[in-house]
Amino acid sequence: MFVLSFLVRRLAQGALIVFLVTLLIFTLLRVVPGDPVRLMAGGMAPEALIEQIAKDMGLRDPILVQFGRYMGGVVRGDLGQSFVRPASGASTGGSSFGDSTRGERAEVLTLIGETLPMTLQLGGLAILFALVFSFLVGIPGGLAPGRWPDRVAFYISSIFISLPNFWLGIVLAMLLSVQLGWLPAIGYGGFAYTILPAIVLAVELAPVLIRTLTGSVAGVMMEPFIAVGNVRGLSRSRIIVAHALRNASVPLLNLIGIQISGLLGGVLVVEFIFDYPGLGLLTITAVLQRDFPLIQGIAIVTSAIFVFINIAVDLIATMIDPRLEY
Amino acid sequence: MTGTPLLKVRDLSVGLETGGGIRPIISGIGFDLAPREILGIIGASGAGKTVLSRALVNWIDPPLKVTSGSVIYKSQNILDLPAQKLRTLRREIAYVGANPAGALDPTLPVGQQIVEKLRAIAPEVPHDEARKRVIDLLGAVRIPSPQMRYHEYPSQFSGGMMQRALIVDALVSNPAFLVADNVTQPLDVTVAAQVLRLMRELTTRFDTAIVFISSSLPLVSDAADQILVLAEGRVVERQVTKALVATPQHPYTRELISQIPKIWTSEAVAIDPPAQSREPIISILDATRSYRVRKRGTFASYSTVRAVRNVTFDVFPGENFGIVGESGCGKSTLMRLLSRLERPDSGHVLCDGQDIARLSGKGLLKFRRDFQLVLQDPFNSLPPRTAIGAIIEEPLKTHGIARGEQLRDRVLSVMHEVGLPGALYDELPLGLSAGQRQRVNVARAMVLEPKVLIMDETLSSLDQTEQFKLLKLFEQLQVQHGLTYVYISHDLAMVRRVCNRVAVMYLGEVVEIADNSRLFFDPGHPYTKALLSAVPTLEERRYKPEDCLLEGEPPSPIDLPPGCSFTSRCPNAFGRCHQQSPVLTARGGKDLAACFLVENTLTHAAA
Ligand SMILES: Nc1ncnc2c1ncn2[C@@H]1O[C@H](COP(=O)(O)OP(=O)(O)OP(=O)(O)O)[C@@H](O)[C@H]1O
Ligand code: SF4
Ligand SMILES: [Mg+2]
């Protein structure tokens, strides 16, 4: 009953958020300078033709009308078609624009559908790496506040936080891939290609997780129920595993919910460096080409993912700590 | 005392390791505990009771250190046992502390945690049986619907219920002895009386010996067979309870006993009843305050907590007005209405004849000056990094009353008045005792020369001796400045000593208002009687707990059923009480009570 009402409430909120994000992106794209039709048709196309195409595509209608039309498609599961990319794959150059080719332009949904799983795989692996590493470093740190494991955790997170991701990406690619030949780096030809970019992302995620984990484990260890646990006859390992970690994981979960939103920036950079064919790379090219429908589609999908992840995180947190009720 | 002692404590000393050596906290403690005995330990705050109780269960953590002595149980010194052996002994040695709220993991159901503990110290008990035993015990300590409560979380338990759950937690392994440190401290008198009764039953039912530690002698004397008096870390006296009360030997014990407020044997307070013709200084008219809270596990429905319901009373200048009731009865909400931290949903609060909800600007500032609040918690209410002088100065600055040298003089004279040495002016509050902190709070209020001081549980965190001193101070300030006091408290013994008129609240309503002696000797409401029967005292009780002590706790103030709000716990409830709610009815003089029985006696008398 509680879970159901929670889900209904949060999904309704989430739909509203996604809608607002879409509206915002949509409006912004239409007020920033740079006419996509000019880019599509190429610099040499006559003004009249551009106007004609723009009219045909509905780009000269009032923004609200355009938005209504677009949302009409979205609710039917139609995110529109790319301005630039043909269905076959590579993006078309401006000069080859011809109105007759419109039918062959790639579906935004298909483009996203091809790249999203790659990015989810990358993000998932990065979070896994980051979690395992922060547990290994953060928990001993939290259990010995002020002593050496705590300082080790502190130094590691300080070092990690000061490594720029593009630099680390390049260095790791040089070292592990070019020099040692342990891992493939550029492009994608199998699961092994995900590992190196995931490590770079994990290094970006880990410092905050380590600090939060050290802090919250140390905080929980000061709670009276931990000290009393010993007098009640519970063993130390049981107290740590069954109670301290349980309580400390709630702030960690909330943090992950926030961090994942922050992961997007890292994904853009890392996918670009490693030429990893994911959503990040798609976003970069879409922005460079002013491919409005594609940018919008990516915005909707990513904001929906954030909404889902945050709902999931909160749901798990309430299951761990029933006092929280979102 | 028959047979061999269960526990032998010999020459036990614990010290505090500081940079410059070891400061002794308790020294040379020795006593025996017989099987099934209840040994009471009393002492002032800081006498080392908690340290001693922890030493008994080998729970001394740095910077504290056992410096000598032994605690011998079954001919082994438990202070020397390695951790692993000690853990197997934990099933025979149990401990319950004063902080029930923090004692269990807040994220797991209470029942499950008790089972976890039982299975950790007695792995041979199968899970199903452990669970059954826990539910049985929850029932045995009179937690209602134990089957359901088993699955609830610590935050869903009230303080009293949680304390009982922890007693279950301690008893579930059938321990040979239980150390109970200040277990009743966070509880209401009515609930404390129930817990105490429970403790006494335990010794017979489960063959458990108990070391019962508290700073309240009346409370300990209710439970214990023998009492040990601890002063400054040493045992200064040990006697059978009756003998200790009748013929205390040590000066400390004698002083302690002399300071315990007498409830039934002393004169009524010597507050002159203020002249009748005067206008009330505070007058509350039909004030109501509700809060909306979201219902758990529903989509968008709210329920209403009616924290204060239709409260009406007057306070006259120069009075000591008391407001008493169990926790959650709306005392603190009423305090917030009185001090305009919140406004009533309906009704009015008049101070000096003016509706304080309408005040603004100058009028409001004057009201804030004249009506000062002194709060409960001496530890969190002072900013830790501000010097004491600056803390007391601050209200003067906010109100723009004095500046420069004048400011300092005024602060110093107030500090002198409340008994704080002037040398503390530049000190930080860190090193202050609870009593001194409370004095700083009083000084902070007094510096504005108010007309009314509202004391919200101001003295409840202090021990007997400190309370006694502060009450003396309050009396003196009243004489000098013509103050009016409103005491909000759950401590009836204190109220008996200082208040000339008392209002009793239950579930947001005032159920009785009466003069001090009428309230204590001829209460008009069954709830008042129940409260009185639960007050710990060294005297012969006037109201027998067997006749009027309440079971359980007040129902939740959410969505109250119709009828008298006290019906669910009232020993005298009858048919009419379930349908109609009684209103405050005069019972001769100015005294009022809200109970149908009062109306009955009145009509009988009239007939
Ligand atoms: N962990 C600690 N670190 C430093 N000092 C401590 C510690 N525990 C206790 N003390 C000191 O030991 C003395 C005795 O404290 P203890 O808590 O035993 O008093 P108590 O009799 O239980 O008082 P109360 O009635 O207020 O509970 C106090 O002076 C206190 O400051
Ligand atoms: S009205 Fe009835 S239920 Fe209420 S206090 Fe009086 S006797 Fe008890
Ligand atoms: Mg104590």
JSON list of N, CA and C and ligand atoms in Angstrom, two decimals, chain B residues 16 23 25 44-51 63-64 182 215, ligand 1:
[
{"chain": "B", "resi": 16, "resn": "LEU", "atom": "N", "xyz": [39.66, 8.75, 35.47]},
{"chain": "B", "resi": 16, "resn": "LEU", "atom": "CA", "xyz": [39.58, 9.40, 34.17]},
{"chain": "B", "resi": 16, "resn": "LEU", "atom": "C", "xyz": [40.99, 9.78, 33.75]},
{"chain": "B", "resi": 23, "resn": "ARG", "atom": "N", "xyz": [42.43, 11.10, 37.15]},
{"chain": "B", "resi": 23, "resn": "ARG", "atom": "CA", "xyz": [41.56, 11.68, 38.17]},
{"chain": "B", "resi": 23, "resn": "ARG", "atom": "C", "xyz": [40.57, 10.61, 38.59]},
{"chain": "B", "resi": 25, "resn": "ILE", "atom": "N", "xyz": [37.29, 8.79, 39.64]},
{"chain": "B", "resi": 25, "resn": "ILE", "atom": "CA", "xyz": [35.85, 9.09, 39.51]},
{"chain": "B", "resi": 25, "resn": "ILE", "atom": "C", "xyz": [35.08, 8.32, 40.57]},
{"chain": "B", "resi": 44, "resn": "ALA", "atom": "N", "xyz": [24.07, 12.15, 44.02]},
{"chain": "B", "resi": 44, "resn": "ALA", "atom": "CA", "xyz": [23.81, 13.36, 43.24]},
{"chain": "B", "resi": 44, "resn": "ALA", "atom": "C", "xyz": [24.29, 13.17, 41.81]},
{"chain": "B", "resi": 45, "resn": "SER", "atom": "N", "xyz": [23.90, 14.09, 40.96]},
{"chain": "B", "resi": 45, "resn": "SER", "atom": "CA", "xyz": [24.38, 14.06, 39.58]},
{"chain": "B", "resi": 45, "resn": "SER", "atom": "C", "xyz": [25.90, 14.22, 39.60]},
{"chain": "B", "resi": 46, "resn": "GLY", "atom": "N", "xyz": [26.61, 13.37, 38.87]},
{"chain": "B", "resi": 46, "resn": "GLY", "atom": "CA", "xyz": [28.05, 13.45, 38.84]},
{"chain": "B", "resi": 46, "resn": "GLY", "atom": "C", "xyz": [28.73, 12.68, 39.96]},
{"chain": "B", "resi": 47, "resn": "ALA", "atom": "N", "xyz": [27.95, 11.98, 40.78]},
{"chain": "B", "resi": 47, "resn": "ALA", "atom": "CA", "xyz": [28.55, 11.23, 41.88]},
{"chain": "B", "resi": 47, "resn": "ALA", "atom": "C", "xyz": [29.25, 9.98, 41.37]},
{"chain": "B", "resi": 48, "resn": "GLY", "atom": "N", "xyz": [29.01, 9.60, 40.13]},
{"chain": "B", "resi": 48, "resn": "GLY", "atom": "CA", "xyz": [29.68, 8.43, 39.56]},
{"chain": "B", "resi": 48, "resn": "GLY", "atom": "C", "xyz": [28.77, 7.22, 39.44]},
{"chain": "B", "resi": 49, "resn": "LYS", "atom": "N", "xyz": [27.47, 7.44, 39.46]},
{"chain": "B", "resi": 49, "resn": "LYS", "atom": "CA", "xyz": [26.55, 6.31, 39.41]},
{"chain": "B", "resi": 49, "resn": "LYS", "atom": "C", "xyz": [26.62, 5.60, 38.06]},
{"chain": "B", "resi": 50, "resn": "THR", "atom": "N", "xyz": [26.63, 6.39, 36.98]},
{"chain": "B", "resi": 50, "resn": "THR", "atom": "CA", "xyz": [26.67, 5.76, 35.67]},
{"chain": "B", "resi": 50, "resn": "THR", "atom": "C", "xyz": [27.99, 5.03, 35.47]},
{"chain": "B", "resi": 51, "resn": "VAL", "atom": "N", "xyz": [29.08, 5.65, 35.92]},
{"chain": "B", "resi": 51, "resn": "VAL", "atom": "CA", "xyz": [30.38, 5.00, 35.79]},
{"chain": "B", "resi": 51, "resn": "VAL", "atom": "C", "xyz": [30.39, 3.68, 36.54]},
{"chain": "B", "resi": 63, "resn": "PRO", "atom": "N", "xyz": [38.13, 7.64, 27.75]},
{"chain": "B", "resi": 63, "resn": "PRO", "atom": "CA", "xyz": [39.26, 7.91, 28.65]},
{"chain": "B", "resi": 63, "resn": "PRO", "atom": "C", "xyz": [39.08, 7.37, 30.07]},
{"chain": "B", "resi": 64, "resn": "LEU", "atom": "N", "xyz": [37.98, 6.64, 30.31]},
{"chain": "B", "resi": 64, "resn": "LEU", "atom": "CA", "xyz": [37.84, 6.07, 31.65]},
{"chain": "B", "resi": 64, "resn": "LEU", "atom": "C", "xyz": [38.63, 4.77, 31.73]},
{"chain": "B", "resi": 182, "resn": "ASN", "atom": "N", "xyz": [19.18, 4.56, 36.03]},
{"chain": "B", "resi": 182, "resn": "ASN", "atom": "CA", "xyz": [18.29, 5.68, 35.77]},
{"chain": "B", "resi": 182, "resn": "ASN", "atom": "C", "xyz": [17.19, 5.37, 34.76]},
{"chain": "B", "resi": 215, "resn": "SER", "atom": "N", "xyz": [18.86, 9.03, 40.74]},
{"chain": "B", "resi": 215, "resn": "SER", "atom": "CA", "xyz": [19.21, 10.14, 41.61]},
{"chain": "B", "resi": 215, "resn": "SER", "atom": "C", "xyz": [18.04, 10.52, 42.50]},
{"chain": "C", "resi": 1, "resn": "LIG", "atom": "N1", "xyz": [33.52, 9.27, 29.36]},
{"chain": "C", "resi": 1, "resn": "LIG", "atom": "C1", "xyz": [33.81, 10.22, 30.26]},
{"chain": "C", "resi": 1, "resn": "LIG", "atom": "N2", "xyz": [34.77, 11.12, 30.00]},
{"chain": "C", "resi": 1, "resn": "LIG", "atom": "C2", "xyz": [35.07, 12.08, 30.89]},
{"chain": "C", "resi": 1, "resn": "LIG", "atom": "N3", "xyz": [34.50, 12.21, 32.10]},
{"chain": "C", "resi": 1, "resn": "LIG", "atom": "C3", "xyz": [33.54, 11.35, 32.43]},
{"chain": "C", "resi": 1, "resn": "LIG", "atom": "C4", "xyz": [33.14, 10.31, 31.53]},
{"chain": "C", "resi": 1, "resn": "LIG", "atom": "N4", "xyz": [32.16, 9.62, 32.11]},
{"chain": "C", "resi": 1, "resn": "LIG", "atom": "C5", "xyz": [31.95, 10.19, 33.32]},
{"chain": "C", "resi": 1, "resn": "LIG", "atom": "N5", "xyz": [32.79, 11.23, 33.53]},
{"chain": "C", "resi": 1, "resn": "LIG", "atom": "C6", "xyz": [32.87, 12.06, 34.75]},
{"chain": "C", "resi": 1, "resn": "LIG", "atom": "O1", "xyz": [32.67, 11.19, 35.84]},
{"chain": "C", "resi": 1, "resn": "LIG", "atom": "C7", "xyz": [31.90, 11.81, 36.86]},
{"chain": "C", "resi": 1, "resn": "LIG", "atom": "C8", "xyz": [30.75, 10.90, 37.24]},
{"chain": "C", "resi": 1, "resn": "LIG", "atom": "O2", "xyz": [29.86, 10.78, 36.14]},
{"chain": "C", "resi": 1, "resn": "LIG", "atom": "P1", "xyz": [28.58, 9.86, 36.12]},
{"chain": "C", "resi": 1, "resn": "LIG", "atom": "O3", "xyz": [28.03, 9.95, 34.77]},
{"chain": "C", "resi": 1, "resn": "LIG", "atom": "O4", "xyz": [28.90, 8.52, 36.63]},
{"chain": "C", "resi": 1, "resn": "LIG", "atom": "O5", "xyz": [27.61, 10.59, 37.15]},
{"chain": "C", "resi": 1, "resn": "LIG", "atom": "P2", "xyz": [26.15, 10.14, 37.56]},
{"chain": "C", "resi": 1, "resn": "LIG", "atom": "O6", "xyz": [26.18, 9.90, 39.01]},
{"chain": "C", "resi": 1, "resn": "LIG", "atom": "O7", "xyz": [25.68, 9.04, 36.70]},
{"chain": "C", "resi": 1, "resn": "LIG", "atom": "O8", "xyz": [25.33, 11.45, 37.29]},
{"chain": "C", "resi": 1, "resn": "LIG", "atom": "P3", "xyz": [23.82, 11.62, 36.75]},
{"chain": "C", "resi": 1, "resn": "LIG", "atom": "O9", "xyz": [22.94, 11.51, 37.94]},
{"chain": "C", "resi": 1, "resn": "LIG", "atom": "O10", "xyz": [23.81, 13.00, 36.19]},
{"chain": "C", "resi": 1, "resn": "LIG", "atom": "O11", "xyz": [23.59, 10.57, 35.73]},
{"chain": "C", "resi": 1, "resn": "LIG", "atom": "C9", "xyz": [31.49, 13.16, 36.29]},
{"chain": "C", "resi": 1, "resn": "LIG", "atom": "O12", "xyz": [32.34, 14.13, 36.84]},
{"chain": "C", "resi": 1, "resn": "LIG", "atom": "C10", "xyz": [31.72, 13.04, 34.81]},
{"chain": "C", "resi": 1, "resn": "LIG", "atom": "O13", "xyz": [32.07, 14.29, 34.28]}
]
